[in-house]
């Protein structure tokens, strides 16, 4: 079962439980990351990352016009959030965002989330925050999993992970099938949605992941990894207020990377990655359910090549320097404005340096500086922009910690915003935000934990459509806070509650980001290796933007989930109910969420 840890203490022994080799991580703790890190620990295998993040304060996960997950952190949009897998950026492609519903949490140790100012070590594109998905090597000869739900979603997974002397390998293959899901009983049918099973929402997918690692001379760690996801056919459900039949054909995402951590002396090491991502899909729109009246057929192909060398020196403090370089290319052909293959490319990167040290036994600091840049095929001018950040951290005598961080983070224009034949603008600048965060963590009586964050963001040159063209037109100031309380009322009961508040001012209106959100998690350890988990969310009234940029007010809603799991020797059995009370609500305007769902999962593991 996933465990949510909302922040992370700076005490020296606080990383031991979750230690991973540095080759897989860009930054380790709060000082390296500048802002506090929130962690989601051990999400279940075969669960989309988007679902694993649902119960995270300050985050909003919705599903919209292309049936993809839309992640917003403290109101920032999905293409403004940097998504990493073991430190490797995933924000390539035409739209610049990552669909977390298509990334399964296979062998994930934890998901690390930075919501405040981000270190320059992560490179550019961190204006909206950072999500780093960190995998683990958990040895087993073979593991077989099967999941099935009432909403006709089922998956099968086989995996293996072993090591021999200084070598290790890890492999998994997952098949997933999703059929039209049941809407809530209270859903009111429209002309375009009958209210039974969600119309036009079938997909099948395959996911393959491979890793091979080697430790040389017990000092140097190297890892070669690769992955391939394929969706041969996917139906995209349309808004319940319009008739629009869309499909993906031959959707794929492929990646490979080589990472290394080389100890060059007692105090120095060099690490980094070289990676290649490729993606492609055919997007089609029809006027009829039989898919005979074709409006548009568009084929998109993209490639992203990156390099991230980093040098570290460990003396009285830690000095880290390096660079991130990416070459992005996309080509498109369709039955509209791109009758012939049209290609464009962009080059983005940054030079960075950071120093972390202690002023006293209780007071430490980190200073980070980055010089980011980008250029592209329709404007050869090389544009530079600075990204400084800093944090100060104090450990109190009562065990509490206080941190304050500030930084200047950016979001690059996406390939769509730059090159779209309909709306593109090759002269776009980066969007930038001056961000501040104050955090306080307190442990009381060894069984009560509190985490309070207050933040303020000042965003300039925000990119959006105006008169059918993307422009740097908006300014917005957002501010709010998040309070998390964790407790162990009884030896078998773990409880956490989190409240999020978000407000803003300026000439831009935040969409699908609730001003108030409350989350409650209960974990019970029962006899006979059995665990019971209860989850609840309350989300306040919020605004949601439709396809023609009109805003609508969506009512507040609440959902409740329950699951129970039992370990018996090598077998894990889990059953659960999602949306217990069958609450009817819209994820985004025109896109209803699932009704009540029943799930069962069985896993066999041979160690």
Coordinates of C-alpha atoms in Angstrom, one line a residue:
X1 CA 0.0 0.0 0.0
X2 CA 1.3 3.5 -0.7
X3 CA 2.3 5.6 2.2
X4 CA 2.3 9.4 1.9
X5 CA 5.1 11.3 3.6
X6 CA 4.4 15.0 3.3
X7 CA 7.8 16.5 4.0
X8 CA 11.2 15.4 5.0
X9 CA 13.3 16.4 8.0
X10 CA 16.9 17.5 7.7
X11 CA 18.1 15.4 10.6
X12 CA 21.2 13.4 9.7
X13 CA 19.6 9.9 9.9
X14 CA 16.4 10.8 8.1
X15 CA 17.4 9.5 4.7
X16 CA 18.5 6.0 5.8
X17 CA 15.2 4.3 5.3
X18 CA 14.9 5.5 1.7
X19 CA 18.6 5.5 0.6
X20 CA 19.2 4.9 -3.1
X21 CA 22.5 5.1 -5.0
X22 CA 23.1 8.7 -6.1
X23 CA 23.3 7.6 -9.8
X24 CA 19.5 7.6 -9.8
X25 CA 18.8 10.9 -8.1
X26 CA 19.5 14.5 -9.2
X27 CA 19.3 16.0 -5.7
X28 CA 19.1 14.2 -2.3
X29 CA 17.7 16.3 0.5
X30 CA 16.1 19.7 1.1
X31 CA 19.4 21.6 1.0
X32 CA 20.2 20.1 -2.4
X33 CA 16.7 20.6 -3.7
X34 CA 16.4 24.1 -2.1
X35 CA 12.7 23.5 -1.1
X36 CA 11.2 20.8 1.1
X37 CA 10.5 17.5 -0.6
X38 CA 7.1 15.7 -0.2
X39 CA 7.3 12.0 -0.8
X40 CA 4.8 9.3 -1.8
X41 CA 6.4 6.0 -0.6
X42 CA 6.0 2.6 -2.3
X43 CA 3.0 3.2 -4.6
X44 CA 1.5 -0.2 -5.8
X45 CA 2.8 -1.7 -9.0
X46 CA 0.7 -1.3 -12.2
X47 CA -0.9 1.8 -10.7
X48 CA -0.7 5.0 -12.8
X49 CA 1.5 7.6 -11.2
X50 CA -1.4 10.0 -11.6
X51 CA -3.5 7.9 -9.2
X52 CA -0.6 7.6 -6.7
X53 CA -0.5 11.4 -6.5
X54 CA -4.2 12.0 -5.9
X55 CA -3.8 12.3 -2.2
X56 CA -1.0 14.8 -2.2
X57 CA -1.6 18.3 -0.7
X58 CA -1.1 21.2 -3.2
X59 CA -1.6 18.9 -6.2
X60 CA -4.6 18.7 -8.5
X61 CA -5.0 15.7 -10.9
X62 CA -7.8 16.0 -13.5
X63 CA -8.6 14.3 -16.8
X64 CA -9.7 16.3 -19.8
X65 CA -10.0 16.7 -23.6
X66 CA -7.4 14.0 -24.6
X67 CA -8.2 11.7 -21.7
X68 CA -4.8 12.4 -20.3
X69 CA -3.9 13.3 -16.7
X70 CA -3.5 17.1 -16.1
X71 CA -1.2 17.7 -13.1
X72 CA -1.3 21.1 -11.5
X73 CA 0.9 22.1 -8.6
X74 CA -0.3 25.1 -6.5
X75 CA -2.2 26.3 -9.6
X76 CA 0.7 25.9 -12.1
X77 CA -0.2 24.1 -15.3
X78 CA 1.0 20.7 -16.5
X79 CA 3.5 21.9 -19.1
X80 CA 5.1 24.1 -16.4
X81 CA 6.0 21.2 -14.2
X82 CA 9.2 19.2 -14.7
X83 CA 8.7 15.4 -14.6
X84 CA 11.7 13.2 -14.0
X85 CA 12.2 9.5 -14.0
X86 CA 15.3 8.6 -11.9
X87 CA 16.5 12.2 -12.6
X88 CA 15.9 12.0 -16.4
X89 CA 13.5 14.6 -17.8
X90 CA 10.4 13.3 -19.6
X91 CA 8.9 16.6 -20.8
X92 CA 9.7 16.1 -24.5
X93 CA 7.2 16.0 -27.4
X94 CA 5.0 18.6 -29.1
X95 CA 2.9 19.6 -26.1
X96 CA 5.7 19.6 -23.5
X97 CA 3.7 17.8 -20.8
X98 CA 3.7 14.3 -19.4
X99 CA 0.6 12.1 -19.2
X100 CA 1.2 10.5 -15.8
X101 CA -1.8 8.2 -16.3
X102 CA 0.3 6.3 -18.9
X103 CA 3.3 5.9 -16.6
X104 CA 2.8 2.9 -14.3
X105 CA 4.5 2.8 -10.9
X106 CA 6.4 -0.4 -11.6
X107 CA 9.2 -0.9 -9.0
X108 CA 8.9 2.7 -7.8
X109 CA 10.4 3.3 -4.4
X110 CA 9.1 6.8 -4.0
X111 CA 7.8 9.8 -5.9
X112 CA 9.5 13.0 -4.8
X113 CA 7.6 16.3 -5.2
X114 CA 9.1 19.8 -5.0
X115 CA 6.4 22.5 -4.9
X116 CA 8.4 25.6 -4.0
X117 CA 11.6 27.1 -5.5
X118 CA 13.6 24.5 -7.2
X119 CA 17.4 24.1 -7.4
X120 CA 19.2 24.9 -10.6
X121 CA 20.5 21.3 -10.4
X122 CA 17.3 20.3 -12.1
X123 CA 17.8 22.6 -15.1
X124 CA 15.1 24.8 -16.6
X125 CA 11.4 24.1 -16.8
X126 CA 10.8 24.0 -13.1
X127 CA 8.5 27.0 -12.7
X128 CA 5.6 24.9 -11.7
X129 CA 7.5 22.4 -9.5
X130 CA 9.3 19.1 -9.9
X131 CA 8.1 15.5 -9.7
X132 CA 10.9 12.9 -9.6
X133 CA 9.9 9.2 -9.9
X134 CA 12.6 7.2 -8.2
X135 CA 12.7 3.4 -8.9
X136 CA 14.3 0.7 -6.8
X137 CA 15.9 -2.7 -7.3
X138 CA 14.0 -5.1 -5.1
X139 CA 15.2 -8.6 -5.7
X140 CA 12.8 -11.4 -6.6
X141 CA 13.1 -14.4 -9.0
X142 CA 9.6 -13.8 -10.5
X143 CA 6.5 -11.9 -9.6
X144 CA 3.1 -12.3 -11.2
X145 CA 0.3 -9.8 -10.7
X146 CA -3.3 -9.6 -11.9
X147 CA -5.8 -6.7 -11.3
X148 CA -9.4 -6.5 -12.2
X149 CA -12.1 -3.8 -11.5
X150 CA -15.8 -3.5 -12.0
X151 CA -15.1 -0.7 -14.4
X152 CA -13.6 -3.3 -16.7
X153 CA -10.0 -2.2 -16.2
X154 CA -7.7 -5.1 -15.9
X155 CA -3.9 -5.6 -16.0
X156 CA -1.4 -8.4 -15.9
X157 CA 2.3 -7.9 -14.9
X158 CA 5.3 -10.2 -14.8
X159 CA 8.6 -9.1 -13.4
X160 CA 12.0 -10.3 -12.2
X161 CA 15.0 -8.5 -10.5
X162 CA 18.2 -10.3 -9.4
X163 CA 21.8 -9.5 -8.8
X164 CA 25.0 -11.6 -9.1
X165 CA 28.2 -10.3 -7.6
X166 CA 28.6 -6.8 -9.1
X167 CA 25.9 -7.2 -11.8
X168 CA 22.1 -6.7 -11.5
X169 CA 19.2 -6.8 -13.8
X170 CA 15.5 -5.8 -13.7
X171 CA 12.7 -6.5 -16.1
X172 CA 9.0 -6.2 -16.2
X173 CA 6.2 -6.6 -18.8
X174 CA 2.7 -5.2 -18.2
X175 CA -0.5 -5.5 -20.2
X176 CA -3.4 -3.2 -19.4
X177 CA -6.9 -2.9 -20.8
X178 CA -9.5 -0.2 -20.1
X179 CA -13.1 -0.4 -21.2
X180 CA -15.9 2.2 -20.8
X181 CA -16.3 2.9 -17.1
X182 CA -19.5 3.2 -15.0
X183 CA -20.7 6.7 -14.3
X184 CA -22.2 7.6 -10.9
X185 CA -25.9 6.8 -10.4
X186 CA -26.6 10.5 -9.9
X187 CA -25.2 11.5 -13.4
X188 CA -27.8 13.3 -15.5
X189 CA -27.7 12.1 -19.1
X190 CA -27.1 14.7 -21.9
X191 CA -27.8 14.6 -25.6
X192 CA -24.2 13.4 -26.1
X193 CA -23.8 11.0 -23.1
X194 CA -26.3 8.4 -22.1
X195 CA -25.2 8.1 -18.4
X196 CA -24.5 4.4 -18.3
X197 CA -21.0 3.4 -19.3
X198 CA -18.8 6.3 -20.4
X199 CA -19.1 6.5 -24.1
X200 CA -16.1 5.9 -26.4
X201 CA -13.3 5.1 -23.9
X202 CA -11.6 1.8 -24.8
X203 CA -7.8 1.3 -24.8
X204 CA -5.3 -1.5 -24.5
X205 CA -1.6 -1.0 -23.8
X206 CA 1.7 -2.8 -23.3
X207 CA 4.6 -1.6 -21.1
X208 CA 8.2 -3.1 -21.2
X209 CA 11.0 -2.0 -18.9
X210 CA 14.6 -3.3 -18.7
X211 CA 17.6 -2.3 -16.6
X212 CA 21.1 -3.6 -16.3
X213 CA 23.6 -2.4 -13.7
X214 CA 27.2 -3.0 -12.9
X215 CA 29.4 -1.8 -10.0
X216 CA 33.1 -1.6 -11.1
X217 CA 35.8 -2.1 -8.5
X218 CA 33.1 -1.5 -5.8
X219 CA 33.4 2.2 -6.6
X220 CA 31.8 3.1 -9.9
X221 CA 28.1 2.4 -10.5
X222 CA 26.8 2.2 -14.1
X223 CA 23.3 1.5 -15.3
X224 CA 21.8 1.0 -18.7
X225 CA 18.0 1.2 -18.9
X226 CA 15.3 1.2 -21.5
X227 CA 11.5 1.2 -21.8
X228 CA 8.8 0.9 -24.4
X229 CA 5.1 1.7 -24.1
X230 CA 2.6 0.9 -26.9
X231 CA -1.1 1.6 -27.3
X232 CA -2.2 0.2 -30.6
X233 CA -5.7 1.7 -30.3
X234 CA -7.3 4.2 -27.9
X235 CA -10.7 5.8 -27.9
X236 CA -10.8 9.3 -26.4
X237 CA -14.1 10.2 -24.6
X238 CA -15.4 13.7 -25.6
X239 CA -17.1 16.3 -23.5
X240 CA -20.6 15.4 -22.3
X241 CA -21.8 18.6 -24.0
X242 CA -20.5 17.9 -27.5
X243 CA -20.3 15.2 -30.1
X244 CA -16.7 14.5 -31.0
X245 CA -15.2 11.1 -31.7
X246 CA -11.4 10.9 -31.4
X247 CA -8.9 8.1 -31.4
X248 CA -5.2 7.5 -31.0
X249 CA -3.6 4.8 -33.2
X250 CA -0.1 3.4 -32.9
X251 CA 0.7 5.5 -29.8
X252 CA 4.2 4.7 -28.5
X253 CA 6.8 6.1 -26.1
X254 CA 10.4 4.7 -26.2
X255 CA 13.4 5.6 -24.1
X256 CA 16.9 4.5 -23.3
X257 CA 19.5 6.0 -21.0
X258 CA 23.0 5.3 -19.6
X259 CA 23.8 6.6 -16.2
X260 CA 27.0 6.5 -14.2
X261 CA 28.4 7.6 -10.9
X262 CA 32.2 7.5 -10.9
X263 CA 34.3 8.1 -7.7
X264 CA 37.3 10.1 -8.9
X265 CA 38.9 10.7 -5.5
X266 CA 38.0 10.5 -1.8
X267 CA 36.2 13.9 -2.0
X268 CA 35.1 14.1 -5.6
X269 CA 32.9 12.2 -8.0
X270 CA 31.5 12.6 -11.5
X271 CA 28.0 11.4 -12.4
X272 CA 25.4 12.0 -15.1
X273 CA 23.2 10.5 -17.8
X274 CA 22.9 10.4 -21.5
X275 CA 19.4 9.7 -22.7
X276 CA 17.2 9.4 -25.7
X277 CA 13.4 9.6 -25.8
X278 CA 11.2 9.0 -28.9
X279 CA 7.5 9.2 -29.3
X280 CA 4.8 9.0 -31.9
X281 CA 1.1 8.7 -32.4
X282 CA -1.7 9.2 -35.0
X283 CA -4.5 11.4 -33.7
X284 CA -7.9 11.2 -35.6
X285 CA -11.2 13.0 -35.3
X286 CA -14.5 11.9 -36.6
X287 CA -18.0 13.2 -36.8
X288 CA -19.6 9.8 -36.2
X289 CA -19.3 6.9 -33.8
X290 CA -18.6 4.5 -36.6
X291 CA -15.5 6.4 -37.5
X292 CA -16.4 6.9 -41.2
X293 CA -16.7 10.7 -41.4
X294 CA -13.0 11.8 -40.9
X295 CA -12.3 15.4 -40.0
X296 CA -8.6 15.2 -39.2
X297 CA -5.8 12.6 -39.2
X298 CA -2.5 13.8 -37.8
X299 CA 0.8 11.9 -37.3
X300 CA 3.3 13.3 -34.9
X301 CA 6.9 12.0 -34.2
X302 CA 9.3 13.5 -31.7
X303 CA 12.8 12.8 -30.4
X304 CA 14.6 14.2 -27.4
X305 CA 18.3 13.7 -26.8
X306 CA 19.9 14.8 -23.5
X307 CA 23.2 14.9 -21.6
X308 CA 23.6 15.8 -17.9
X309 CA 27.2 15.6 -16.7
X310 CA 27.7 16.7 -13.0
X311 CA 30.8 17.2 -10.8
X312 CA 30.6 17.0 -7.0
X313 CA 33.2 18.0 -4.4
X314 CA 32.6 17.1 -0.8
X315 CA 34.7 19.1 1.7
X316 CA 33.4 21.2 4.6
X317 CA 30.4 21.8 2.3
X318 CA 29.2 20.2 -1.0
X319 CA 29.9 21.9 -4.3
X320 CA 28.0 20.7 -7.3
X321 CA 28.5 22.0 -10.9
X322 CA 27.4 20.8 -14.3
X323 CA 25.2 21.3 -17.3
X324 CA 22.0 20.0 -18.8
X325 CA 21.7 19.9 -22.6
X326 CA 18.7 18.8 -24.6
X327 CA 18.0 18.6 -28.4
X328 CA 14.3 18.4 -29.2
X329 CA 12.9 17.7 -32.6
X330 CA 9.3 17.2 -33.7
X331 CA 7.8 16.5 -37.1
X332 CA 4.1 16.5 -38.1
X333 CA 1.9 15.5 -41.1
X334 CA -1.8 15.7 -41.3
X335 CA -4.8 16.3 -43.5
X336 CA -5.1 20.0 -42.5
X337 CA -2.2 22.5 -42.4
X338 CA 0.6 19.9 -42.7
X339 CA 0.0 18.1 -46.0
X340 CA 3.8 17.4 -46.2
X341 CA 6.0 16.4 -43.3
X342 CA 7.0 19.5 -41.4
X343 CA 10.0 19.5 -38.9
X344 CA 11.1 21.9 -36.2
X345 CA 13.7 21.6 -33.5
X346 CA 14.8 23.4 -30.4
X347 CA 18.0 23.3 -28.2
X348 CA 17.6 24.0 -24.5
X349 CA 20.1 23.8 -21.6
X350 CA 21.6 25.3 -18.6
X351 CA 24.9 25.7 -16.7
X352 CA 24.5 25.4 -13.0
X353 CA 26.4 25.5 -9.7
X354 CA 25.4 25.0 -6.1
X355 CA 27.0 25.1 -2.7
X356 CA 25.7 23.6 0.5
X357 CA 27.2 24.0 4.0
X358 CA 26.7 24.6 7.7
X359 CA 27.1 27.9 9.4
X360 CA 26.6 26.4 12.9
X361 CA 25.6 23.0 14.2
X362 CA 22.0 23.9 13.7
X363 CA 22.1 26.4 10.8
X364 CA 22.8 25.4 7.2
X365 CA 22.3 27.0 3.8
X366 CA 22.3 26.3 0.1
X367 CA 23.0 28.7 -2.7
X368 CA 22.2 27.7 -6.3
X369 CA 22.7 29.6 -9.6
X370 CA 21.9 28.6 -13.1
X371 CA 22.2 30.2 -16.5
X372 CA 19.6 28.7 -18.8
X373 CA 19.3 29.1 -22.6
X374 CA 17.3 28.0 -25.6
X375 CA 17.1 28.5 -29.3
X376 CA 15.1 26.9 -32.1
X377 CA 14.7 26.4 -35.8
X378 CA 12.6 29.5 -36.5
X379 CA 14.6 31.9 -34.4
X380 CA 18.3 31.3 -34.3
X381 CA 18.9 33.9 -31.5
X382 CA 20.2 32.3 -28.4
X383 CA 18.2 33.5 -25.4
X384 CA 19.7 33.4 -21.9
X385 CA 17.9 33.8 -18.6
X386 CA 19.3 33.4 -15.0
X387 CA 17.7 31.0 -12.4
X388 CA 19.1 31.8 -9.0
X389 CA 17.8 30.2 -5.8
X390 CA 18.8 29.9 -2.1
X391 CA 17.6 28.3 1.1
X392 CA 18.4 28.5 4.8
X393 CA 17.5 25.7 7.3
X394 CA 17.5 25.7 11.1
X395 CA 17.2 22.7 13.4
X396 CA 15.7 23.7 16.7
X397 CA 16.6 22.2 20.1
X398 CA 13.1 20.6 20.4
X399 CA 13.7 18.7 17.2
X400 CA 11.6 20.9 14.9
X401 CA 13.0 22.4 11.7
X402 CA 12.4 25.7 10.0
X403 CA 13.4 26.5 6.4
X404 CA 13.0 29.4 4.1
X405 CA 13.6 29.2 0.3
X406 CA 13.5 31.6 -2.6
X407 CA 14.1 31.2 -6.2
X408 CA 13.6 32.4 -9.8
X409 CA 12.3 29.5 -11.9
X410 CA 11.2 29.4 -15.6
X411 CA 9.0 27.5 -18.0
X412 CA 10.1 27.2 -21.6
X413 CA 7.6 27.6 -24.5
X414 CA 6.4 24.3 -25.7
X415 CA 7.0 23.1 -29.3
X416 CA 3.3 23.6 -29.9
X417 CA 3.4 27.2 -28.6
X418 CA 6.4 28.0 -30.8
X419 CA 5.5 26.1 -34.1
X420 CA 1.8 25.5 -34.3
X421 CA 0.5 26.5 -37.8
X422 CA -2.7 27.8 -36.2
X423 CA -1.5 29.5 -33.0
X424 CA 2.4 29.3 -32.9
X425 CA 4.6 32.3 -32.1
X426 CA 8.4 31.7 -32.6
X427 CA 9.2 34.9 -30.7
X428 CA 7.9 33.7 -27.4
X429 CA 10.0 34.3 -24.3
X430 CA 10.2 32.0 -21.2
X431 CA 7.6 32.4 -18.5
X432 CA 9.3 33.1 -15.1
X433 CA 8.2 33.0 -11.5
X434 CA 9.7 34.5 -8.4
X435 CA 8.9 31.9 -5.7
X436 CA 9.1 31.9 -1.9
X437 CA 8.3 29.2 0.6
X438 CA 8.4 29.1 4.4
X439 CA 8.2 25.6 6.0
X440 CA 8.1 24.4 9.6
X441 CA 8.1 20.7 10.7
X442 CA 7.5 19.6 14.3
X443 CA 7.5 16.2 15.9
X444 CA 5.6 15.9 19.2
X445 CA 5.7 13.0 21.7
X446 CA 7.2 10.7 19.0
X447 CA 3.6 10.0 17.7
X448 CA 2.5 13.4 16.3
X449 CA 4.0 15.2 13.3
X450 CA 3.0 18.5 11.9
X451 CA 4.2 20.2 8.6
X452 CA 3.2 23.7 7.7
X453 CA 4.2 25.5 4.4
X454 CA 3.3 29.0 3.4
X455 CA 4.2 30.2 -0.2
X456 CA 4.0 33.1 -2.5
X457 CA 4.6 33.1 -6.3
X458 CA 4.9 36.1 -8.6
X459 CA 4.6 34.9 -12.3
X460 CA 5.5 37.1 -15.2
X461 CA 5.1 36.6 -19.0
X462 CA 2.7 33.7 -18.7
X463 CA 1.9 32.2 -22.1
X464 CA -1.6 31.8 -23.3
X465 CA -3.8 32.3 -26.4
X466 CA -4.9 35.8 -27.4
X467 CA -6.6 36.5 -30.7
X468 CA -5.7 32.9 -31.8
X469 CA -2.0 33.3 -31.2
X470 CA 0.2 32.4 -28.2
X471 CA 1.7 35.4 -26.4
X472 CA 3.5 36.3 -23.2
X473 CA 0.5 38.2 -21.9
X474 CA -0.4 37.4 -18.3
X475 CA 0.8 38.2 -14.8
X476 CA -0.5 36.4 -11.8
X477 CA 0.4 36.3 -8.1
X478 CA -0.6 33.1 -6.2
X479 CA -0.3 32.5 -2.5
X480 CA -1.5 29.9 0.0
X481 CA -0.5 27.3 2.5
X482 CA -0.6 23.6 3.3
X483 CA -0.9 22.0 6.8
X484 CA -0.3 18.3 7.3
X485 CA -0.8 16.5 10.6
X486 CA 0.4 12.9 11.0
X487 CA -0.3 10.8 14.1
X488 CA -0.1 7.3 15.5
X489 CA -3.1 7.3 17.9
X490 CA -2.7 3.5 18.6
X491 CA 0.1 1.1 17.8
X492 CA -1.9 -0.4 14.9
X493 CA -3.3 2.9 13.5
X494 CA -1.5 5.5 11.4
X495 CA -3.4 8.7 10.6
X496 CA -2.6 11.7 8.4
X497 CA -4.7 14.8 7.5
X498 CA -3.8 17.6 5.1
X499 CA -5.4 20.9 4.2
X500 CA -4.5 23.0 1.2
X501 CA -5.4 26.6 0.6
X502 CA -4.8 28.5 -2.7
X503 CA -5.7 32.0 -3.8
X504 CA -4.4 34.4 -6.5
X505 CA -4.7 37.8 -8.0
X506 CA -3.8 39.3 -11.5
X507 CA -5.1 39.1 -15.0
X508 CA -5.0 35.3 -15.4
X509 CA -7.6 33.0 -13.9
X510 CA -6.5 29.6 -12.5
X511 CA -8.4 26.6 -13.9
X512 CA -9.2 23.4 -12.1
X513 CA -7.2 24.3 -9.0
X514 CA -9.5 24.3 -5.9
X515 CA -9.1 27.1 -3.3
X516 CA -9.6 24.5 -0.6
X517 CA -8.8 20.8 -0.4
X518 CA -8.8 18.3 2.5
X519 CA -7.3 14.8 2.5
X520 CA -7.6 12.2 5.1
X521 CA -5.6 8.9 5.2
X522 CA -6.0 6.0 7.7
X523 CA -3.9 2.9 7.8
X524 CA -4.6 0.0 10.2
X525 CA -2.4 -3.0 10.8
X526 CA -4.7 -5.9 11.6
X527 CA -3.9 -9.4 12.8
X528 CA -2.8 -12.1 10.3
X529 CA -0.7 -9.8 8.1
X530 CA -3.7 -7.8 7.1
X531 CA -3.8 -4.1 6.4
X532 CA -6.9 -1.8 6.1
X533 CA -6.6 1.6 4.3
X534 CA -9.3 4.4 4.2
X535 CA -8.9 7.5 2.0
X536 CA -11.0 10.5 1.8
X537 CA -10.9 13.8 -0.3
X538 CA -13.0 16.9 -0.1
X539 CA -12.5 19.4 -2.9
X540 CA -14.1 22.9 -2.9
X541 CA -15.9 24.7 -5.6
X542 CA -13.5 25.7 -8.4
X543 CA -13.4 27.2 -11.9
X544 CA -12.9 25.0 -15.0
X545 CA -12.1 26.2 -18.5
X546 CA -13.9 24.6 -21.6
X547 CA -12.5 24.2 -25.2
X548 CA -13.5 27.7 -26.2
X549 CA -11.8 29.3 -23.1
X550 CA -15.0 30.0 -21.2
X551 CA -15.0 29.4 -17.4
X552 CA -17.6 27.4 -15.5
X553 CA -18.0 26.9 -11.8
X554 CA -17.9 23.3 -10.7
X555 CA -19.5 22.3 -7.4
X556 CA -17.6 20.9 -4.4
X557 CA -17.4 17.1 -4.1
X558 CA -16.0 14.4 -1.8
X559 CA -14.9 10.9 -2.5
X560 CA -14.0 8.0 -0.2
X561 CA -12.0 4.8 -0.9
X562 CA -11.4 1.6 1.1
X563 CA -9.1 -1.3 0.6
X564 CA -7.9 -4.3 2.5
X565 CA -4.9 -6.4 1.8
X566 CA -3.6 -9.7 3.2
X567 CA -0.2 -11.3 2.9
X568 CA -0.1 -15.1 2.9
X569 CA 3.4 -16.5 2.4
X570 CA 4.3 -15.4 -1.2
X571 CA 0.8 -14.3 -2.1
X572 CA -0.7 -10.8 -1.7
X573 CA -4.5 -10.4 -2.1
X574 CA -6.0 -6.9 -2.1
X575 CA -9.6 -5.9 -2.6
X576 CA -11.1 -2.4 -2.5
X577 CA -14.0 0.0 -3.3
X578 CA -13.4 3.4 -4.9
X579 CA -15.8 6.3 -4.6
X580 CA -17.8 4.3 -2.0
X581 CA -20.8 6.6 -2.0
X582 CA -21.0 6.8 -5.8
X583 CA -20.6 10.6 -5.8
X584 CA -21.2 12.3 -9.1
X585 CA -18.7 15.1 -10.0
X586 CA -16.8 16.4 -13.0
X587 CA -13.0 16.1 -13.1
X588 CA -12.9 19.0 -15.6
X589 CA -15.9 20.8 -17.2
X590 CA -17.6 18.3 -19.4
X591 CA -15.6 15.3 -18.2
X592 CA -17.3 13.2 -15.5
X593 CA -15.3 11.1 -13.1
X594 CA -15.8 7.4 -12.4
X595 CA -18.7 6.2 -10.3
X596 CA -18.3 3.5 -7.7
X597 CA -15.7 0.9 -8.6
X598 CA -14.7 -2.5 -7.1
X599 CA -11.2 -3.8 -7.4
X600 CA -9.3 -7.0 -6.8
X601 CA -5.6 -7.6 -7.1
X602 CA -3.5 -10.8 -6.6
X603 CA 0.3 -11.0 -6.6
X604 CA 2.6 -14.0 -6.4
X605 CA 6.2 -13.4 -5.7
X606 CA 9.0 -15.9 -5.6
X607 CA 12.1 -14.5 -3.9

